[in-house]
Amino acid sequence: MTAATLTIDLDAIARNWTLLDDSSDKATTTGAVVKANAYGLGVARVVQALQAAGVRIFFVAEAREGLAVRRACGDEAEIFVFSGHMAGDAPLLARANLIPLLNDAAQVARHFELLADHPFGIQLDTGMNRLGMERAEFLALRDDIMAAGPALIMSHLACADEPDHPQNAAQLHAFREMTDGLEVRRSLAATGGILLGPEYHFDVTRPGIGLYGGLPFADARPVVNLSLPVIQTREVRQGESVGYGADWRAERDSIVATLAAGYADGLIRAMGGRAMLWADDTPCPLVGRVSMDLLTVDVTDLDDIPASLDILCDLQTIDDLADMAGTIGYEILTGLGPRYKRVYKG
Ligand SMILES: *Cc1c(COP(=O)(O)O)cnc(C)c1O
């Protein structure tokens, strides 16, 4: 049996990075967020494609991910770690030359004690209340931190995908109030922040989802295609049911195709009865419940039944599928399972 195939367009990723890079001025350096295995798409290949497009600054969530990026990109690029300097990380930070973004006074103390001459950055909390030093904590340490020469000071916006949300301006104000006048590179914007405009760009931007073809970057070129082979087809008489719970019943004599992927592959049950599968540009409804390894699809209206149908393609993007499943494109992407054969284009 041919495998379900996830095709990843590296040229589209590079193109999306260039478009985002062009959205800020030359003085701003556009980095790339490649955490969670480059949002599920394969960190080594994605890092190499981005590096070839011009990326010199990468961001990951944790130190071990940074090691994989270092192996892929060689010695030159800067690699920042959002979770900062966690207990036990010092040898890895040193060996892979990773720059932890220190999140509180305890991390600052740990870093200055264990890796005094090793580069670091600072993450500030400006209102998201997730990661980073709070204002008072930062101000108390600011002179010591600045004397040690941080490589970057950053913060993260909670509502950047909603341009009119008042928290964007509030966080921008808080960030400036804590950092204006300091001799250090600054970073505030992820994909959504880049689109909010130049006052959010500062020295370095950190796009993630936009590189991989997702909203809020509406101009992104789609990056993934997911094609699922048909295992068998059957005739289902009017009134017969299909799948677990006998949830779907044929309203007419139908042809139903059974495809080789299911919720164990990240095609979550919530898309059952809502998503479409595509035979080129013809949509075929997903019917019945999603099983662990299988989907059932109404292909009655197709003249010819192809060897495979697409669930992600230019006509049904990660965000379209996410809407149908009550989630977001980020979760669809990072959930794409290890059983797919991954094929890289470009
Ligand atoms: C994940 C993440 C990003 C990238 O966000 P996107 O919305 O995917 O562009 C940037 N900064 C931080 C701190 C993150 O956690």
CSV table of C-alpha atoms and ligand atoms in Angstrom, one decimal:
chain,number,residue,atom,x,y,z
A,1,MET,CA,0.0,0.0,0.0
A,2,THR,CA,1.3,3.5,-0.8
A,3,ALA,CA,1.7,5.6,2.3
A,4,ALA,CA,-0.2,8.7,3.2
A,5,THR,CA,2.1,11.4,2.0
A,6,LEU,CA,2.8,14.8,3.5
A,7,THR,CA,4.5,17.0,0.9
A,8,ILE,CA,6.3,20.0,2.4
A,9,ASP,CA,7.2,22.9,0.0
A,10,LEU,CA,10.5,24.3,1.2
A,11,ASP,CA,10.4,27.0,-1.6
A,12,ALA,CA,7.1,28.2,-0.2
A,13,ILE,CA,8.6,28.4,3.3
A,14,ALA,CA,11.5,30.4,2.0
A,15,ARG,CA,9.2,32.6,0.0
A,16,ASN,CA,6.9,33.3,3.0
A,17,TRP,CA,10.0,34.2,5.1
A,18,THR,CA,11.1,36.7,2.3
A,19,LEU,CA,7.6,38.2,2.2
A,20,LEU,CA,7.6,38.7,6.0
A,21,ASP,CA,11.2,40.1,5.8
A,22,ASP,CA,10.1,42.6,3.2
A,23,SER,CA,7.2,43.7,5.6
A,24,SER,CA,9.7,45.3,7.9
A,25,ASP,CA,12.4,47.8,7.1
A,26,LYS,CA,16.1,47.0,6.4
A,27,ALA,CA,17.2,47.8,9.9
A,28,THR,CA,15.0,45.0,11.3
A,29,THR,CA,16.4,41.5,11.2
A,30,THR,CA,13.8,38.8,10.5
A,31,GLY,CA,14.5,35.6,12.4
A,32,ALA,CA,12.6,32.3,12.2
A,33,VAL,CA,10.8,30.3,14.9
A,34,VAL,CA,11.5,26.6,14.4
A,35,LYS,CA,10.3,25.2,17.7
A,36,ALA,CA,8.4,21.9,17.9
A,37,ASN,CA,10.3,20.4,15.0
A,38,ALA,CA,9.6,23.4,12.8
A,39,TYR,CA,5.9,23.3,13.6
A,40,GLY,CA,5.9,19.6,12.8
A,41,LEU,CA,7.5,19.9,9.3
A,42,GLY,CA,11.0,18.6,10.0
A,43,VAL,CA,13.5,20.9,11.7
A,44,ALA,CA,16.7,20.0,9.7
A,45,ARG,CA,15.2,20.5,6.3
A,46,VAL,CA,13.3,23.6,7.2
A,47,VAL,CA,16.4,25.2,8.9
A,48,GLN,CA,18.5,24.6,5.9
A,49,ALA,CA,15.9,26.0,3.5
A,50,LEU,CA,15.5,29.1,5.7
A,51,GLN,CA,19.3,29.6,6.1
A,52,ALA,CA,19.6,29.5,2.3
A,53,ALA,CA,16.9,32.2,2.1
A,54,GLY,CA,18.9,34.4,4.5
A,55,VAL,CA,17.9,33.5,8.0
A,56,ARG,CA,20.7,34.1,10.6
A,57,ILE,CA,18.6,34.0,13.8
A,58,PHE,CA,16.6,31.0,15.0
A,59,PHE,CA,14.3,30.6,18.0
A,60,VAL,CA,13.3,27.3,19.7
A,61,ALA,CA,11.3,26.5,22.8
A,62,GLU,CA,13.9,24.4,24.7
A,63,ALA,CA,17.6,23.6,24.7
A,64,ARG,CA,17.3,20.1,23.1
A,65,GLU,CA,15.6,21.6,20.1
A,66,GLY,CA,18.4,24.1,19.9
A,67,LEU,CA,20.9,21.3,19.5
A,68,ALA,CA,19.0,19.9,16.5
A,69,VAL,CA,19.0,23.4,14.9
A,70,ARG,CA,22.7,23.8,15.6
A,71,ARG,CA,23.4,20.5,13.8
A,72,ALA,CA,21.4,21.6,10.9
A,73,CYS,CA,22.7,25.2,10.5
A,74,GLY,CA,26.4,25.0,11.4
A,75,ASP,CA,28.3,27.4,13.6
A,76,GLU,CA,27.2,30.8,12.3
A,77,ALA,CA,23.6,31.4,13.2
A,78,GLU,CA,22.4,32.7,16.5
A,79,ILE,CA,19.9,30.3,18.3
A,80,PHE,CA,17.7,31.6,21.1
A,81,VAL,CA,15.9,29.4,23.6
A,82,PHE,CA,12.5,30.8,24.9
A,83,SER,CA,12.4,28.6,28.1
A,84,GLY,CA,15.7,30.2,29.1
A,85,HIS,CA,18.3,28.6,31.3
A,86,MET,CA,16.6,25.6,33.0
A,87,ALA,CA,18.3,23.5,35.7
A,88,GLY,CA,20.7,21.0,34.1
A,89,ASP,CA,20.8,22.9,30.7
A,90,ALA,CA,24.3,24.5,31.1
A,91,PRO,CA,26.3,21.8,29.3
A,92,LEU,CA,24.0,21.7,26.4
A,93,LEU,CA,23.8,25.5,26.1
A,94,ALA,CA,27.6,25.6,26.1
A,95,ARG,CA,28.1,22.7,23.7
A,96,ALA,CA,25.6,23.8,21.1
A,97,ASN,CA,26.3,27.6,21.7
A,98,LEU,CA,22.6,28.4,22.4
A,99,ILE,CA,21.5,31.7,23.8
A,100,PRO,CA,19.0,31.3,26.7
A,101,LEU,CA,16.3,34.0,27.1
A,102,LEU,CA,16.4,34.3,30.9
A,103,ASN,CA,12.9,34.5,32.3
A,104,ASP,CA,13.3,35.4,36.0
A,105,ALA,CA,15.9,36.3,38.7
A,106,ALA,CA,16.6,32.6,39.4
A,107,GLN,CA,17.5,32.0,35.8
A,108,VAL,CA,19.7,35.1,35.8
A,109,ALA,CA,21.5,33.9,38.9
A,110,ARG,CA,21.9,30.4,37.5
A,111,HIS,CA,23.3,31.7,34.2
A,112,PHE,CA,25.8,34.2,35.8
A,113,GLU,CA,27.0,31.4,38.2
A,114,LEU,CA,27.3,28.6,35.7
A,115,LEU,CA,28.0,30.2,32.3
A,116,ALA,CA,29.3,33.7,33.2
A,117,ASP,CA,30.9,34.4,29.8
A,118,HIS,CA,28.3,32.7,27.7
A,119,PRO,CA,25.8,34.9,25.8
A,120,PHE,CA,22.2,35.3,27.1
A,121,GLY,CA,19.1,37.3,26.3
A,122,ILE,CA,16.2,38.5,28.6
A,123,GLN,CA,12.5,37.8,28.1
A,124,LEU,CA,10.2,40.3,29.7
A,125,ASP,CA,6.6,39.8,30.6
A,126,THR,CA,4.6,42.8,29.3
A,127,GLY,CA,1.1,41.5,30.1
A,128,MET,CA,0.7,38.0,28.7
A,129,ASN,CA,1.6,36.5,32.1
A,130,ARG,CA,3.2,33.4,30.7
A,131,LEU,CA,7.0,33.7,30.4
A,132,GLY,CA,9.4,36.5,31.3
A,133,MET,CA,10.6,38.8,34.0
A,134,GLU,CA,8.0,41.2,35.5
A,135,ARG,CA,8.7,44.9,35.5
A,136,ALA,CA,9.8,45.2,39.2
A,137,GLU,CA,12.1,42.1,39.0
A,138,PHE,CA,13.7,43.4,35.8
A,139,LEU,CA,14.2,46.9,37.1
A,140,ALA,CA,15.9,45.6,40.3
A,141,LEU,CA,18.4,43.6,38.1
A,142,ARG,CA,18.6,45.9,35.1
A,143,ASP,CA,22.0,47.4,35.9
A,144,ASP,CA,23.6,44.0,36.4
A,145,ILE,CA,22.0,42.6,33.3
A,146,MET,CA,23.0,45.6,31.1
A,147,ALA,CA,26.6,45.4,32.5
A,148,ALA,CA,26.8,41.8,31.3
A,149,GLY,CA,25.7,42.8,27.8
A,150,PRO,CA,22.6,40.8,26.8
A,151,ALA,CA,22.3,39.7,23.2
A,152,LEU,CA,18.6,40.5,23.0
A,153,ILE,CA,15.7,41.7,25.1
A,154,MET,CA,12.3,40.4,24.0
A,155,SER,CA,8.7,40.1,25.0
A,156,HIS,CA,5.7,38.4,23.4
A,157,LEU,CA,2.2,39.8,22.4
A,158,ALA,CA,-0.9,37.9,23.6
A,159,CYS,CA,-3.4,39.4,21.1
A,160,ALA,CA,-1.4,40.2,17.9
A,161,ASP,CA,-3.7,38.2,15.7
A,162,GLU,CA,-6.5,40.8,16.6
A,163,PRO,CA,-5.1,44.1,15.3
A,164,ASP,CA,-7.7,46.2,17.2
A,165,HIS,CA,-7.2,44.6,20.5
A,166,PRO,CA,-6.2,47.2,23.1
A,167,GLN,CA,-3.7,44.9,24.7
A,168,ASN,CA,-1.3,45.3,21.7
A,169,ALA,CA,-0.8,49.0,22.4
A,170,ALA,CA,-0.6,48.4,26.1
A,171,GLN,CA,2.1,45.7,25.7
A,172,LEU,CA,4.0,47.9,23.3
A,173,HIS,CA,3.9,50.7,25.8
A,174,ALA,CA,5.1,48.5,28.7
A,175,PHE,CA,7.9,47.1,26.5
A,176,ARG,CA,9.1,50.6,25.6
A,177,GLU,CA,8.8,51.8,29.1
A,178,MET,CA,11.1,49.0,30.4
A,179,THR,CA,13.6,49.1,27.5
A,180,ASP,CA,13.8,52.5,25.9
A,181,GLY,CA,17.3,54.0,26.1
A,182,LEU,CA,19.0,50.7,26.7
A,183,GLU,CA,21.9,49.7,24.4
A,184,VAL,CA,20.6,46.3,23.3
A,185,ARG,CA,18.7,44.7,20.4
A,186,ARG,CA,15.0,44.4,21.1
A,187,SER,CA,12.3,42.0,19.8
A,188,LEU,CA,8.5,42.1,20.3
A,189,ALA,CA,6.8,40.8,17.1
A,190,ALA,CA,5.9,37.2,16.0
A,191,THR,CA,3.9,36.8,12.8
A,192,GLY,CA,0.9,38.8,14.1
A,193,GLY,CA,3.2,41.6,15.5
A,194,ILE,CA,4.9,42.0,12.1
A,195,LEU,CA,1.5,42.7,10.5
A,196,LEU,CA,0.6,45.3,13.2
A,197,GLY,CA,3.1,47.7,11.7
A,198,PRO,CA,6.6,49.3,12.1
A,199,GLU,CA,6.3,50.4,15.7
A,200,TYR,CA,6.1,46.8,16.7
A,201,HIS,CA,9.2,45.6,14.7
A,202,PHE,CA,12.2,46.9,16.8
A,203,ASP,CA,15.5,45.2,15.8
A,204,VAL,CA,14.5,41.5,15.4
A,205,THR,CA,11.2,39.8,14.5
A,206,ARG,CA,10.3,36.2,15.3
A,207,PRO,CA,7.8,34.8,12.7
A,208,GLY,CA,6.7,31.2,13.1
A,209,ILE,CA,3.2,30.3,11.7
A,210,GLY,CA,3.4,32.7,8.8
A,211,LEU,CA,6.5,30.8,7.4
A,212,TYR,CA,4.5,27.6,7.4
A,213,GLY,CA,1.5,29.1,5.5
A,214,GLY,CA,-0.8,29.9,8.4
A,215,LEU,CA,-3.0,32.8,9.6
A,216,PRO,CA,-2.7,35.6,10.6
A,217,PHE,CA,-0.4,35.9,7.6
A,218,ALA,CA,-3.2,35.9,5.0
A,219,ASP,CA,-0.8,36.4,2.1
A,220,ALA,CA,1.2,33.2,3.0
A,221,ARG,CA,1.8,30.7,0.3
A,222,PRO,CA,0.4,27.2,1.3
A,223,VAL,CA,3.2,24.9,2.4
A,224,VAL,CA,1.7,21.5,3.0
A,225,ASN,CA,-0.2,19.0,1.0
A,226,LEU,CA,-1.5,15.9,2.6
A,227,SER,CA,-2.6,13.1,0.3
A,228,LEU,CA,-4.3,9.9,1.7
A,229,PRO,CA,-4.5,6.7,-0.2
A,230,VAL,CA,-7.8,4.9,-0.8
A,231,ILE,CA,-7.6,1.4,0.7
A,232,GLN,CA,-11.0,0.2,-0.7
A,233,THR,CA,-14.3,1.5,-1.9
A,234,ARG,CA,-17.8,0.0,-1.4
A,235,GLU,CA,-21.4,0.6,-2.4
A,236,VAL,CA,-23.5,1.6,0.5
A,237,ARG,CA,-27.3,1.3,0.0
A,238,GLN,CA,-29.7,4.1,0.9
A,239,GLY,CA,-30.4,3.7,4.7
A,240,GLU,CA,-27.2,1.8,5.5
A,241,SER,CA,-24.8,3.4,8.0
A,242,VAL,CA,-21.0,3.9,7.9
A,243,GLY,CA,-18.5,3.8,10.8
A,244,TYR,CA,-18.5,3.8,14.6
A,245,GLY,CA,-21.8,4.6,16.3
A,246,ALA,CA,-23.5,4.2,12.9
A,247,ASP,CA,-23.4,7.9,13.0
A,248,TRP,CA,-23.8,8.6,9.2
A,249,ARG,CA,-26.6,7.1,7.2
A,250,ALA,CA,-26.7,7.1,3.4
A,251,GLU,CA,-29.6,9.2,2.0
A,252,ARG,CA,-29.1,7.7,-1.4
A,253,ASP,CA,-27.2,4.7,-2.8
A,254,SER,CA,-23.6,5.8,-2.4
A,255,ILE,CA,-20.0,4.9,-3.0
A,256,VAL,CA,-17.8,5.3,0.1
A,257,ALA,CA,-14.0,5.2,0.0
A,258,THR,CA,-12.0,4.2,3.1
A,259,LEU,CA,-8.7,6.2,3.4
A,260,ALA,CA,-5.5,5.4,5.3
A,261,ALA,CA,-5.2,8.0,8.1
A,262,GLY,CA,-7.1,8.9,11.2
A,263,TYR,CA,-7.0,10.6,14.6
A,264,ALA,CA,-3.7,8.9,15.5
A,265,ASP,CA,-2.3,10.9,12.6
A,266,GLY,CA,-3.6,14.2,13.8
A,267,LEU,CA,-6.9,14.2,11.9
A,268,ILE,CA,-8.9,14.8,15.0
A,269,ARG,CA,-12.4,13.4,15.6
A,270,ALA,CA,-13.9,16.9,15.7
A,271,MET,CA,-13.5,17.2,11.9
A,272,GLY,CA,-15.8,14.2,11.4
A,273,GLY,CA,-18.8,15.0,9.2
A,274,ARG,CA,-17.4,18.5,8.5
A,275,ALA,CA,-14.1,18.3,6.5
A,276,MET,CA,-13.8,17.7,2.8
A,277,LEU,CA,-11.4,15.5,0.9
A,278,TRP,CA,-10.4,16.7,-2.5
A,279,ALA,CA,-10.0,14.9,-5.8
A,280,ASP,CA,-8.2,17.6,-7.6
A,281,ASP,CA,-10.7,20.5,-7.4
A,282,THR,CA,-13.8,18.3,-6.5
A,283,PRO,CA,-14.7,18.2,-2.8
A,284,CYS,CA,-15.9,14.9,-1.3
A,285,PRO,CA,-17.5,15.0,2.2
A,286,LEU,CA,-15.9,13.1,5.1
A,287,VAL,CA,-18.7,11.0,6.4
A,288,GLY,CA,-19.1,9.1,9.7
A,289,ARG,CA,-16.8,9.2,12.6
A,290,VAL,CA,-13.0,9.5,12.2
A,291,SER,CA,-11.3,6.3,13.3
A,292,MET,CA,-7.8,5.9,14.7
A,293,ASP,CA,-6.3,4.9,11.3
A,294,LEU,CA,-9.2,5.4,8.8
A,295,LEU,CA,-11.5,8.0,7.3
A,296,THR,CA,-14.6,7.3,5.2
A,297,VAL,CA,-15.5,9.6,2.4
A,298,ASP,CA,-18.5,9.9,0.1
A,299,VAL,CA,-17.2,9.7,-3.4
A,300,THR,CA,-20.5,9.0,-5.1
A,301,ASP,CA,-20.2,12.1,-7.4
A,302,LEU,CA,-16.8,11.3,-8.8
A,303,ASP,CA,-16.6,9.8,-12.3
A,304,ASP,CA,-13.3,8.1,-11.4
A,305,ILE,CA,-12.1,7.2,-8.0
A,306,PRO,CA,-8.4,8.3,-7.7
A,307,ALA,CA,-5.8,6.3,-5.9
A,308,SER,CA,-5.6,9.1,-3.2
A,309,LEU,CA,-7.5,12.1,-2.0
A,310,ASP,CA,-6.1,15.3,-0.4
A,311,ILE,CA,-7.2,16.6,3.0
A,312,LEU,CA,-4.7,19.5,2.9
A,313,CYS,CA,-4.2,21.3,-0.4
A,314,ASP,CA,-4.4,24.8,-1.9
A,315,LEU,CA,-8.2,24.5,-1.8
A,316,GLN,CA,-8.3,23.4,1.9
A,317,THR,CA,-5.5,25.0,3.9
A,318,ILE,CA,-4.5,24.3,7.5
A,319,ASP,CA,-6.7,27.1,8.6
A,320,ASP,CA,-9.8,25.9,6.6
A,321,LEU,CA,-9.3,22.4,8.2
A,322,ALA,CA,-8.8,24.0,11.6
A,323,ASP,CA,-12.1,25.9,11.3
A,324,MET,CA,-13.9,22.7,10.4
A,325,ALA,CA,-12.4,21.0,13.5
A,326,GLY,CA,-12.9,23.9,15.9
A,327,THR,CA,-9.2,24.6,16.4
A,328,ILE,CA,-6.4,26.7,14.9
A,329,GLY,CA,-3.9,26.1,12.1
A,330,TYR,CA,-1.0,25.8,14.6
A,331,GLU,CA,-2.6,22.8,16.2
A,332,ILE,CA,-3.4,21.1,12.8
A,333,LEU,CA,0.2,21.5,11.7
A,334,THR,CA,2.0,20.4,14.9
A,335,GLY,CA,-0.4,17.5,15.2
A,336,LEU,CA,0.5,16.0,11.8
A,337,GLY,CA,1.6,12.5,12.7
A,338,PRO,CA,4.8,10.5,12.3
A,339,ARG,CA,3.3,7.9,10.1
A,340,TYR,CA,3.1,10.1,7.1
A,341,LYS,CA,5.8,9.7,4.5
A,342,ARG,CA,7.3,13.2,4.4
A,343,VAL,CA,8.4,14.4,1.0
A,344,TYR,CA,10.2,17.7,0.5
A,345,LYS,CA,9.8,19.9,-2.5
A,346,GLY,CA,12.3,22.6,-3.5
B,1,LIG,C1,5.8,30.5,19.1
B,1,LIG,C2,6.4,31.9,19.4
B,1,LIG,C3,6.6,32.8,18.3
B,1,LIG,C4,6.2,32.5,16.9
B,1,LIG,O1,4.8,32.9,16.9
B,1,LIG,P1,3.9,32.8,15.6
B,1,LIG,O2,2.6,33.2,16.0
B,1,LIG,O3,3.9,31.3,15.2
B,1,LIG,O4,4.6,33.6,14.5
B,1,LIG,C5,7.3,33.9,18.6
B,1,LIG,N1,7.7,34.2,19.9
B,1,LIG,C6,7.4,33.4,20.9
B,1,LIG,C7,7.8,33.8,22.3
B,1,LIG,C8,6.7,32.2,20.7
B,1,LIG,O5,6.5,31.4,21.8
